[in-house]
Amino acid sequence: MGRIKKKGTSGAAKNYISRTRAVKKLQISLPDFRRLCIFKGIYPREPRNKKKVSKGSTTNTTYYYTKDIQYLLHEPLLAKFREHKAVAKKIGRALGRGEVGDAARLEKNLIPKIKLDHIIKERYPTFVDALRDLDDALSMLFLFANLPSSQHIPAKTITLCQRLCHEFEHYVIISHSLRKSFLSIKGIYYQATIQGQDIMWLVPYRFVQRTAGDIDFRIMGTFVEFYTTLLGFVNYRLYTSFGLVYPPKFDKKADEEGAELAAFQLQGKTISGAEAATNGKVPDAATSAKAQAEVDKLTASENVEDEAEETSTALVQVDEEGNTDVIDKFETTAQDADVLPQPQASSAEIASLFAPFTFYLSRETPRAPLEFILKAFGCKRVGWDGVLGEGAFTTKESDSSITHQIIDRPALPSGALSEVPDVPETVNGGAAPPKAQWPRSTMPGRTYVQPQWVWDCINQGKLLRPDLYAPGAELPPHLSPWVKPKKGEYDPTLPLEQQEPVGEAESFEEEEIEEEEEASDADDALAVDGKGMNIDAIVDRDSSVEAGEGMDVMSNDDDEDEDDDENEPIDDDWEGFESEAESEVSDTEVARRQHQHELEAEAAGVEPENKTLSAKEKKAEIRKKAEKKKLQEAEERERLKMMLPQRKRKLLKRIEHGTEKRDKEAENLRKKRRRIEKAREAANAL
């Protein structure tokens, strides 16, 4: 006879351990246990059967894998935590005795410093693993870089996050790794492709952030401590692989004046004393001869930059006229066919999208994201107003080299501004100075666009028409580049005629007419009520008596009315009352009778009357045909559904529920768009 197993010593009860038992086993406090689990990437687990794990208890308990806790027993950070606890006791005793100097000395000399280098190497054996886990790290660090300092968030942590984020942005700029971006309610989404890995992160808008009291900043601070170490290693690897010195030189004075990206000066490893310009002009130096040849090629391309700027406008016009070098697009011939994948431009062409242009950012535009995006897509010269900070290519709005100006203010009427004071007619050299700029006047030859033009251009990989994004113009919809419309869903980029089913427009017009009639009836009733009449007292005089009038006595006038009725001629064509069955004739019966009349007319040798239908009748006929076809399809579907087994029938029912829900959402969106377009047409007609 085998030995009887004791309950709770094998199976699920042995594989899981509660948090209380884990803390006792590691002999650390609960905050240190949480911190250690965040560093090591150990998270709570949910057992399949909690009763087996908890030996029949139903209390809500947090469980971990026993192997994970056993793995933590040999972690070197446990010794650091215990040393920190011992020093904290000594500091507390010194403060209790009033020895502030001794407490400061103990804190400065004996507090152990925790390093997470070995944990980074354990969790990410290869560099690709670190890149795959970089999304959350970048989002968290960019969030803390925009938070104000407080007692929970020290200023040195915010400074460290800002420095690491700017270093990463510099690498994205010089490597042209940025691919897409999207303006959302939460913030600005960016996607970069680094060594074949797509990395997406979120940057919040620069508003005044108010940190609530219900946020546990200790947990978030632990994540920030780990992510700063991770991003520091990633930046070092990216810079060295690109042939740059890490960390880059940092100009503290320029950073205090708001230079941000321009406060960093990148250096090549093999080029001594060759520092990059603060506005994004960096020589890509490398250790090998092949990389040095690439640097020489880039330097030669910068020399012909001015020529490219002069010919950029002509090149764009040639492409719009149908140049053969433009990438072909595959269009579907059938209406319900699948969307074919379109070929995309090469990364080199996309990286130099804004290379020939010089941009100027107005005061009201978001400088940081625009500067980052423009430089990441090849623009070397970005200027802005002096109030936005240092590091601009030019702070003069009247600079003649500016080709594009980004503004985000409404167009004002001509008489809304005061007159501009006179300026001297000539300056040094005899050239006339430019006049006052936007919104008083515009510079000839300069393109004025709104900020959305930049995002839409990079998402579509080409330069869009700037007149659609002119100041004060109604902008086209800004759509997410990661969401592709599926078959049957609403697509805001297509006109309504191409995506609405047959008869939907006609039914929508009928609904609008009915709503207008109901609204007019309600207005008439309110108007009658406003004249002092009681609507509830109005009753049919032929069938009842008004309240308060009493019985009316027959008068001579009534006799005269009866005599008049008797003298009226009786209609001989009257055939009795029409039954409900005859009044409610189906559409099929009407069509059958019409066909019968046509046959009788043809047999008698008489041509049938060709009745011309009005536009309203044509729309009603189209709607009826669409509804009839839809009803026939539904009946056919129900007939086929009855032939399926019950299990497949239930599955088909769930599929149809999802499809109907999707179609209903698309229909509501189309109705909303149709109302907006109709209101816009009415406004334009006025």
XYZ file of C-alpha atoms in Angstrom, residues 1-676:
676
model
C 0.000 0.000 0.000
C 1.435 3.400 -1.049
C 2.009 6.249 1.345
C -0.940 8.591 1.753
C -0.157 12.080 0.449
C -0.726 14.944 2.817
C -3.073 17.691 1.609
C -1.361 20.879 0.415
C 2.093 19.387 -0.231
C 1.911 18.788 -3.991
C 0.220 20.037 -7.106
C -1.188 23.561 -7.281
C -0.762 24.116 -3.529
C 2.988 23.648 -3.920
C 3.368 25.647 -7.139
C 1.890 28.840 -5.669
C 2.782 30.843 -2.588
C 0.931 33.708 -0.969
C 2.442 37.161 -0.667
C 2.550 37.026 3.129
C 4.515 33.763 3.103
C 6.837 35.140 0.395
C 7.642 38.257 2.451
C 8.373 36.126 5.533
C 10.537 33.786 3.506
C 12.643 36.639 2.078
C 12.753 38.462 5.459
C 12.172 41.920 3.981
C 9.440 44.511 4.331
C 6.443 44.697 2.018
C 7.617 47.898 0.227
C 11.026 46.326 -0.410
C 9.329 43.172 -1.673
C 7.267 45.190 -4.158
C 10.351 47.072 -5.275
C 12.339 43.884 -5.745
C 9.546 42.269 -7.772
C 9.370 45.307 -10.082
C 13.112 45.207 -10.655
C 13.135 41.481 -11.382
C 9.945 41.462 -13.468
C 7.994 39.144 -11.164
C 4.231 39.690 -11.074
C 1.312 38.087 -9.201
C -0.291 35.010 -10.718
C -3.893 33.802 -10.698
C -4.299 30.081 -9.909
C -6.892 28.077 -11.815
C -8.382 26.686 -8.616
C -7.959 28.971 -5.628
C -9.537 26.496 -3.213
C -6.817 23.927 -3.826
C -4.094 26.545 -3.406
C -5.581 28.147 -0.274
C -6.602 24.780 1.295
C -10.304 25.580 1.135
C -10.079 29.233 2.211
C -12.114 31.776 0.247
C -10.252 34.942 1.290
C -8.899 37.229 -1.425
C -5.159 36.519 -1.495
C -2.346 37.473 -3.871
C -0.262 34.545 -5.112
C 3.133 34.181 -6.778
C 4.935 31.290 -8.356
C 6.995 29.448 -5.757
C 9.883 29.117 -8.214
C 9.987 32.908 -8.675
C 10.247 33.482 -4.927
C 12.878 30.746 -4.656
C 14.799 32.556 -7.407
C 14.749 35.778 -5.357
C 16.495 34.151 -2.386
C 19.864 34.540 -4.103
C 19.363 38.127 -5.300
C 22.254 40.479 -4.316
C 19.801 43.343 -3.794
C 18.480 41.642 -0.656
C 21.762 42.420 1.111
C 21.519 46.046 -0.025
C 17.994 46.327 1.343
C 19.099 44.920 4.712
C 22.070 47.300 4.870
C 19.778 50.202 4.070
C 17.421 49.130 6.871
C 20.286 48.978 9.382
C 21.584 52.435 8.419
C 18.043 53.842 8.577
C 17.793 52.643 12.201
C 21.047 54.390 13.071
C 19.873 57.609 11.421
C 16.588 57.425 13.332
C 18.385 57.006 16.664
C 20.690 59.934 15.871
C 17.754 62.162 15.037
C 16.019 61.070 18.243
C 19.041 62.216 20.247
C 19.115 65.506 18.348
C 22.418 64.733 16.578
C 21.559 66.156 13.174
C 25.163 66.305 12.013
C 25.774 62.648 12.736
C 22.553 61.744 10.943
C 23.647 63.703 7.854
C 27.075 62.056 7.965
C 25.545 58.585 8.187
C 23.201 59.322 5.298
C 26.029 60.618 3.139
C 28.616 57.921 3.834
C 26.798 54.731 4.815
C 23.624 54.657 2.698
C 24.247 51.849 0.156
C 23.890 52.704 -3.526
C 21.777 50.297 -5.526
C 22.901 49.379 -9.051
C 20.639 47.570 -11.487
C 23.227 46.695 -14.131
C 23.143 42.951 -13.463
C 19.320 42.948 -13.540
C 19.303 44.615 -16.980
C 21.642 41.929 -18.263
C 19.519 39.148 -16.749
C 16.191 40.381 -18.075
C 17.469 41.328 -21.542
C 20.075 38.825 -22.786
C 20.128 40.449 -26.240
C 19.773 44.041 -27.371
C 16.676 43.207 -29.433
C 14.927 42.096 -26.227
C 15.608 45.491 -24.703
C 14.237 47.266 -27.775
C 11.036 45.204 -27.637
C 10.435 46.298 -24.043
C 11.185 49.971 -24.696
C 7.599 51.150 -25.329
C 6.521 51.402 -21.699
C 9.896 52.781 -20.646
C 9.753 55.692 -23.096
C 6.113 56.507 -22.265
C 6.850 56.571 -18.529
C 10.026 58.655 -18.845
C 8.435 61.198 -21.186
C 5.563 61.497 -18.705
C 7.903 62.193 -15.776
C 9.949 64.585 -17.912
C 6.853 66.820 -18.188
C 5.762 66.633 -14.532
C 6.465 69.406 -12.022
C 8.790 68.677 -9.121
C 7.187 67.963 -5.751
C 7.917 66.124 -2.532
C 7.073 62.836 -4.264
C 8.985 63.584 -7.489
C 12.433 65.115 -6.873
C 13.835 67.564 -9.381
C 16.891 65.407 -10.100
C 14.627 62.578 -11.281
C 12.824 64.911 -13.700
C 16.158 66.258 -14.975
C 17.467 62.736 -15.549
C 14.323 61.760 -17.476
C 14.569 64.877 -19.654
C 18.234 64.221 -20.471
C 17.648 60.583 -21.430
C 14.609 61.462 -23.555
C 16.489 64.175 -25.441
C 19.385 61.800 -26.077
C 16.998 59.215 -27.513
C 15.330 61.860 -29.698
C 18.745 62.876 -31.041
C 19.416 59.311 -32.131
C 16.011 59.100 -33.836
C 16.830 62.346 -35.660
C 20.272 61.395 -36.953
C 19.214 57.845 -37.877
C 15.909 58.956 -39.480
C 14.118 56.167 -37.622
C 10.810 57.976 -37.090
C 7.998 56.574 -39.218
C 4.590 57.768 -38.008
C 2.988 60.109 -35.511
C -0.546 60.849 -34.396
C -2.189 63.642 -32.399
C -4.650 62.129 -29.922
C -6.512 63.284 -26.839
C -4.002 61.599 -24.521
C -0.970 63.110 -26.231
C 1.243 62.581 -29.267
C 2.014 59.041 -30.382
C 5.313 58.322 -32.139
C 6.504 55.176 -33.875
C 10.138 54.565 -34.779
C 11.759 51.542 -36.399
C 15.139 50.760 -34.799
C 17.042 47.683 -35.944
C 13.871 46.145 -37.330
C 11.814 46.693 -34.165
C 8.791 48.993 -34.145
C 8.815 51.125 -30.997
C 5.779 53.230 -30.107
C 5.598 55.684 -27.231
C 3.294 58.439 -25.983
C 4.368 61.993 -25.154
C 1.856 64.100 -23.171
C 1.020 67.639 -24.164
C 2.812 70.373 -22.284
C 0.004 71.564 -20.070
C 0.117 72.362 -16.387
C 0.047 68.945 -14.722
C -1.703 68.568 -11.375
C -0.731 65.408 -9.545
C -3.574 63.951 -7.490
C -3.100 62.614 -3.976
C -4.453 59.133 -4.739
C -1.439 58.216 -6.926
C 1.159 55.924 -5.395
C 4.352 57.614 -6.545
C 6.497 55.036 -4.764
C 5.442 52.348 -7.244
C 5.846 54.701 -10.210
C 9.197 55.916 -8.859
C 10.431 52.321 -8.737
C 9.498 51.825 -12.393
C 11.213 55.111 -13.284
C 14.372 54.002 -11.484
C 14.458 50.791 -13.519
C 13.519 52.459 -16.822
C 16.180 55.163 -16.516
C 18.826 52.464 -16.155
C 17.407 50.575 -19.129
C 17.220 53.636 -21.403
C 20.748 54.652 -20.407
C 22.091 51.301 -21.607
C 19.999 51.456 -24.795
C 21.197 54.975 -25.615
C 24.795 53.949 -25.071
C 24.444 50.994 -27.441
C 22.644 53.070 -30.092
C 25.183 55.899 -30.002
C 28.226 53.636 -30.153
C 26.745 51.581 -32.987
C 26.294 54.814 -34.935
C 29.858 55.958 -34.292
C 29.037 58.701 -31.772
C 30.434 59.470 -28.345
C 28.112 58.784 -25.425
C 27.090 60.727 -23.440
C 26.946 63.752 -25.746
C 28.196 67.108 -24.564
C 25.606 68.994 -22.573
C 25.446 72.795 -22.443
C 23.843 73.606 -19.103
C 23.519 77.319 -19.839
C 21.738 76.714 -23.146
C 19.421 74.241 -21.429
C 18.499 76.834 -18.800
C 17.569 79.209 -21.638
C 15.189 76.622 -23.163
C 17.396 75.114 -25.873
C 16.278 71.510 -25.093
C 17.520 69.450 -28.088
C 20.002 72.136 -29.076
C 21.681 71.906 -25.661
C 23.293 68.611 -26.726
C 26.313 68.543 -29.023
C 27.073 65.213 -30.660
C 30.630 64.060 -31.352
C 32.083 61.424 -33.637
C 34.609 58.987 -32.184
C 37.272 59.285 -34.882
C 36.898 62.956 -35.757
C 38.699 65.012 -33.141
C 37.179 68.379 -32.402
C 34.449 67.987 -34.997
C 31.376 68.827 -33.025
C 27.926 68.901 -34.470
C 25.901 72.046 -34.792
C 23.205 72.602 -32.232
C 20.462 72.690 -34.826
C 20.754 69.127 -36.022
C 23.729 69.178 -38.460
C 25.730 66.182 -37.294
C 28.512 64.369 -39.187
C 27.903 60.628 -38.987
C 31.438 59.529 -38.030
C 32.277 55.840 -37.698
C 35.254 53.831 -36.603
C 35.712 51.859 -39.806
C 36.775 53.092 -43.243
C 33.406 52.143 -44.683
C 31.590 54.306 -42.175
C 34.018 57.156 -42.821
C 33.199 56.936 -46.529
C 29.530 57.264 -45.652
C 30.388 60.386 -43.655
C 32.169 61.894 -46.664
C 29.160 61.122 -48.821
C 26.844 62.877 -46.377
C 29.156 65.872 -46.240
C 29.135 66.113 -50.026
C 25.343 65.966 -50.044
C 25.211 68.932 -47.644
C 27.189 71.043 -50.121
C 24.503 70.680 -52.766
C 21.724 71.420 -50.291
C 21.127 74.910 -51.650
C 20.692 73.599 -55.196
C 18.147 71.072 -53.989
C 16.255 73.871 -52.268
C 15.954 75.840 -55.523
C 14.719 72.907 -57.549
C 12.405 71.361 -54.932
C 9.310 73.262 -56.046
C 9.772 72.301 -59.679
C 10.258 68.651 -58.770
C 7.032 68.552 -56.796
C 5.113 70.098 -59.696
C 6.508 67.576 -62.149
C 5.398 64.715 -59.911
C 1.880 66.117 -59.667
C 1.687 66.396 -63.455
C 2.373 62.681 -63.857
C 6.101 62.053 -63.816
C 7.004 58.444 -64.618
C 9.239 58.268 -61.527
C 6.224 58.434 -59.228
C 5.372 55.161 -57.475
C 2.519 53.260 -59.110
C -0.726 52.702 -57.226
C -2.832 49.571 -57.615
C -6.546 50.313 -57.687
C -9.312 47.734 -57.455
C -11.770 47.409 -60.348
C -14.616 45.666 -58.496
C -16.599 47.552 -55.880
C -16.489 44.836 -53.202
C -12.940 43.687 -53.886
C -10.247 43.672 -51.228
C -7.916 46.632 -50.901
C -4.594 45.883 -52.560
C -1.385 46.670 -50.644
C 0.227 49.771 -52.079
C 3.993 50.121 -52.611
C 5.684 52.589 -50.300
C 8.507 54.998 -50.900
C 11.962 54.040 -49.720
C 13.143 55.084 -46.275
C 15.735 57.407 -47.833
C 13.045 59.358 -49.693
C 10.854 59.611 -46.590
C 13.823 60.669 -44.442
C 14.493 63.618 -46.747
C 10.864 64.725 -46.973
C 11.489 68.209 -45.515
C 15.175 68.464 -46.420
C 14.894 71.266 -49.032
C 12.800 73.565 -46.818
C 13.403 76.065 -44.049
C 10.656 76.248 -41.439
C 9.687 78.973 -39.030
C 7.490 78.220 -36.008
C 5.192 80.915 -34.710
C 4.809 81.589 -31.003
C 1.511 79.733 -30.636
C 2.709 76.445 -32.184
C 4.086 73.534 -30.108
C 7.786 73.956 -30.672
C 9.164 70.718 -29.144
C 7.193 68.133 -31.205
C 7.451 70.153 -34.423
C 11.205 70.590 -34.052
C 11.660 66.875 -33.386
C 9.505 65.743 -36.328
C 10.913 68.225 -38.848
C 14.509 67.335 -38.001
C 13.743 63.611 -38.014
C 12.511 63.959 -41.603
C 15.502 65.795 -42.962
C 14.915 69.475 -42.181
C 18.207 71.053 -41.067
C 16.949 74.621 -40.597
C 14.152 75.254 -38.112
C 13.618 78.724 -36.692
C 11.222 80.109 -34.113
C 10.469 83.183 -32.111
C 12.974 84.120 -29.429
C 10.394 83.693 -26.654
C 10.284 79.938 -27.334
C 13.892 79.407 -26.290
C 17.410 79.205 -27.652
C 18.820 77.017 -30.398
C 16.837 78.284 -33.387
C 18.265 78.513 -36.882
C 16.877 82.055 -36.982
C 14.671 84.104 -34.690
C 13.770 86.683 -37.359
C 10.418 86.086 -38.942
C 11.443 88.295 -41.858
C 14.325 86.022 -42.891
C 14.208 85.590 -46.669
C 15.473 81.985 -46.523
C 12.289 80.767 -44.801
C 10.134 78.733 -47.187
C 7.392 77.492 -44.829
C 5.862 79.115 -41.773
C 3.722 77.111 -39.370
C 1.023 79.124 -37.641
C -1.979 78.168 -35.548
C -4.059 81.308 -35.192
C -7.352 82.282 -36.844
C -7.443 84.652 -39.777
C -8.436 88.150 -38.681
C -10.358 90.688 -40.783
C -8.372 93.459 -42.376
C -9.796 96.227 -40.180
C -9.324 94.385 -36.885
C -5.652 95.408 -36.460
C -4.087 98.772 -35.951
C -1.891 100.296 -38.617
C 1.748 99.305 -38.753
C 4.193 102.161 -38.077
C 6.305 103.284 -40.989
C 9.801 101.838 -41.407
C 12.728 103.253 -43.332
C 12.577 102.543 -47.022
C 16.160 101.291 -47.303
C 18.715 99.622 -45.050
C 22.411 98.907 -45.407
C 23.107 97.874 -48.962
C 20.084 99.652 -50.434
C 17.678 96.704 -50.046
C 14.193 97.369 -48.743
C 13.404 95.611 -45.450
C 10.441 93.235 -45.367
C 7.215 94.547 -43.969
C 5.380 93.352 -40.852
C 4.483 89.707 -40.888
C 1.445 87.563 -40.193
C -1.302 88.277 -39.273
C -0.877 91.819 -40.672
C 0.535 90.646 -43.979
C 2.261 87.671 -45.557
C 5.649 87.315 -47.140
C 5.574 86.671 -50.903
C 6.876 83.260 -51.856
C 6.370 81.782 -48.398
C 3.940 78.947 -47.654
C 1.750 79.312 -44.566
C 0.341 76.087 -43.128
C -1.181 74.808 -39.912
C 0.673 72.245 -37.737
C -1.494 69.329 -38.862
C 0.079 69.561 -42.318
C 3.368 68.248 -40.906
C 1.755 65.197 -39.288
C -0.359 64.321 -42.310
C 2.637 64.618 -44.629
C 4.801 62.205 -42.647
C 1.953 59.709 -42.179
C 1.246 59.604 -45.922
C 4.909 59.780 -46.884
C 4.502 62.673 -49.302
C 4.005 66.427 -49.418
C 0.319 67.297 -49.365
C -1.377 70.342 -50.819
C -0.654 73.280 -48.507
C -3.810 75.166 -49.520
C -5.917 72.574 -47.671
C -4.067 73.538 -44.473
C -4.017 77.297 -44.982
C -4.522 79.585 -41.955
C -8.168 79.654 -40.945
C -9.137 76.825 -43.338
C -11.251 73.892 -42.206
C -8.769 71.067 -41.810
C -9.312 67.575 -43.228
C -9.835 64.793 -40.665
C -6.681 63.748 -38.836
C -6.817 59.939 -38.880
C -4.703 57.416 -37.041
C -2.068 55.880 -39.346
C -2.330 52.534 -37.530
C -6.076 52.016 -38.054
C -6.978 50.687 -41.494
C -10.688 50.622 -42.468
C -12.063 47.144 -43.015
C -14.658 46.005 -45.476
C -18.110 47.170 -44.401
C -16.854 49.741 -41.909
C -17.141 53.495 -42.226
C -14.233 55.092 -44.065
C -13.998 58.881 -43.615
C -11.582 59.201 -46.540
C -14.135 58.012 -49.127
C -17.242 59.903 -50.291
C -20.595 58.682 -49.079
C -21.697 57.512 -52.519
C -18.946 54.899 -52.634
C -19.638 53.259 -49.263
C -23.374 53.584 -48.580
C -25.719 50.751 -49.646
C -28.462 51.255 -52.227
C -31.482 53.100 -50.907
C -29.866 54.451 -47.727
C -29.725 58.049 -48.955
C -33.395 57.968 -50.001
C -34.526 56.542 -46.654
C -32.482 59.169 -44.842
C -34.177 61.951 -46.834
C -37.596 60.539 -46.010
C -36.701 60.425 -42.332
C -35.596 64.046 -42.494
C -38.849 65.061 -44.177
C -40.864 63.278 -41.501
C -38.842 64.940 -38.756
C -39.383 68.356 -40.355
C -43.129 67.718 -40.628
C -43.313 66.659 -36.993
C -41.332 69.720 -35.957
C -43.598 72.007 -37.990
C -46.717 70.391 -36.483
C -45.286 70.898 -33.025
C -44.512 74.552 -33.830
C -48.073 75.090 -35.114
C -49.500 73.572 -31.964
C -47.284 75.789 -29.827
C -48.311 78.813 -31.893
C -52.004 78.041 -31.380
C -51.415 77.454 -27.714
C -49.615 80.782 -27.485
C -52.759 82.646 -28.640
C -54.581 81.635 -25.490
C -56.590 78.668 -26.772
C -56.792 75.495 -24.754
C -55.599 72.656 -26.991
C -57.076 69.971 -24.752
C -60.519 71.542 -25.096
C -60.548 71.251 -28.904
C -62.672 68.201 -29.678
C -64.355 66.949 -32.807
C -67.700 68.751 -33.003
C -69.344 66.020 -35.081
C -68.688 63.277 -32.542
C -68.774 65.048 -29.186
C -69.595 68.253 -27.404
C -67.154 70.807 -26.114
C -66.877 71.005 -22.372
C -68.954 73.815 -20.906
C -71.176 74.423 -23.971
C -74.116 72.212 -22.974
C -76.730 70.869 -25.426
C -77.404 72.902 -28.532
C -81.035 73.305 -29.686
C -81.785 72.817 -33.378
C -82.358 76.175 -35.060
C -83.663 77.320 -38.415
C -80.142 77.480 -39.740
C -79.799 73.750 -39.261
C -83.009 73.148 -41.259
C -81.632 75.188 -44.117
C -78.405 73.180 -44.095
C -80.379 69.937 -44.299
C -82.399 71.231 -47.240
C -79.214 72.155 -49.051
C -77.853 68.668 -48.511
C -81.003 67.096 -49.949
C -80.826 69.250 -53.084
C -77.204 68.235 -53.844
C -76.788 65.668 -56.659
C -75.775 62.155 -55.665
C -72.613 60.720 -57.207
C -73.529 57.714 -59.315
C -69.979 56.367 -59.356
C -69.933 55.642 -55.666
C -69.385 51.942 -55.110
C -69.628 51.687 -51.359
C -66.996 51.843 -48.657
C -63.512 50.582 -49.391
C -62.393 47.746 -47.189
C -59.125 47.737 -45.306
C -57.852 44.824 -47.354
C -58.356 46.806 -50.568
C -56.810 49.979 -49.157
C -53.712 48.220 -47.956
C -52.704 46.526 -51.185
C -49.201 45.129 -51.217
C -46.551 46.302 -53.617
C -46.634 42.932 -55.361
C -50.366 43.280 -56.043
C -49.882 46.787 -57.402
C -47.173 45.592 -59.760
C -49.365 42.656 -60.868
C -52.329 44.941 -61.640
C -50.137 47.368 -63.534
C -48.758 44.532 -65.614
C -52.327 43.298 -66.293
C -53.398 46.747 -67.500
C -50.407 46.857 -69.843
C -51.353 43.464 -71.310
C -54.984 44.523 -71.828
C -53.883 47.770 -73.494
C -51.529 45.860 -75.761
C -54.329 43.383 -76.737
C -56.693 46.266 -77.523
C -54.051 47.954 -79.667
C -53.772 50.966 -77.389
C -50.393 52.228 -76.295
C -50.010 52.257 -72.503
C -49.590 55.630 -70.883
C -45.946 56.358 -70.007
C -46.245 58.052 -66.695
C -43.230 60.221 -65.908
C -42.157 59.750 -62.299
C -41.061 62.698 -60.251
C -37.762 62.768 -58.375
C -39.522 62.018 -55.095
C -41.337 59.026 -56.588
C -38.108 57.719 -58.120
C -36.364 57.884 -54.743
C -39.288 56.125 -53.091
C -39.173 53.416 -55.745
C -35.430 52.935 -55.258
C -35.916 52.690 -51.503
C -38.736 50.141 -51.869
C -36.644 48.016 -54.204
C -33.709 48.108 -51.770
C -35.943 47.148 -48.840
C -37.515 44.360 -50.874
C -34.117 42.983 -51.850
C -32.928 43.208 -48.259
C -36.034 41.336 -47.068
C -35.512 38.602 -49.649
C -31.875 38.178 -48.606
C -32.909 37.940 -44.955
C -35.505 35.277 -45.768
C -32.974 33.309 -47.798
C -30.475 33.568 -44.947
C -33.035 32.318 -42.447
C -33.904 29.406 -44.721
C -30.258 28.395 -45.015
C -29.757 28.865 -41.296
C -32.470 26.310 -40.506
C -30.442 23.678 -42.356
C -27.394 24.117 -40.084
C -26.800 22.158 -36.876
C -27.575 23.909 -33.596
C -23.934 24.515 -32.636
C -23.071 26.155 -35.960
C -26.336 28.070 -35.849
C -25.364 29.628 -32.510
C -21.922 30.499 -33.860
C -23.495 32.113 -36.933
C -25.854 34.051 -34.673
C -22.923 35.545 -32.756
C -21.197 36.450 -36.017
C -24.346 38.132 -37.322
C -24.738 40.062 -34.067
C -21.256 41.517 -34.449
C -21.846 42.310 -38.104
C -25.153 44.036 -37.369
C -23.544 46.070 -34.614
C -20.738 47.141 -36.950
C -23.179 48.024 -39.728
C -25.319 50.033 -37.321
C -22.316 52.053 -36.143
C -21.261 52.698 -39.749
C -24.797 53.765 -40.661
C -24.958 56.210 -37.748
C -21.614 57.709 -38.761
C -22.788 58.091 -42.367
C -25.985 59.792 -41.192
C -23.998 62.161 -39.034
C -21.686 63.004 -41.923
C -24.641 63.519 -44.259
C -26.210 65.998 -41.819
C -22.935 67.882 -41.515
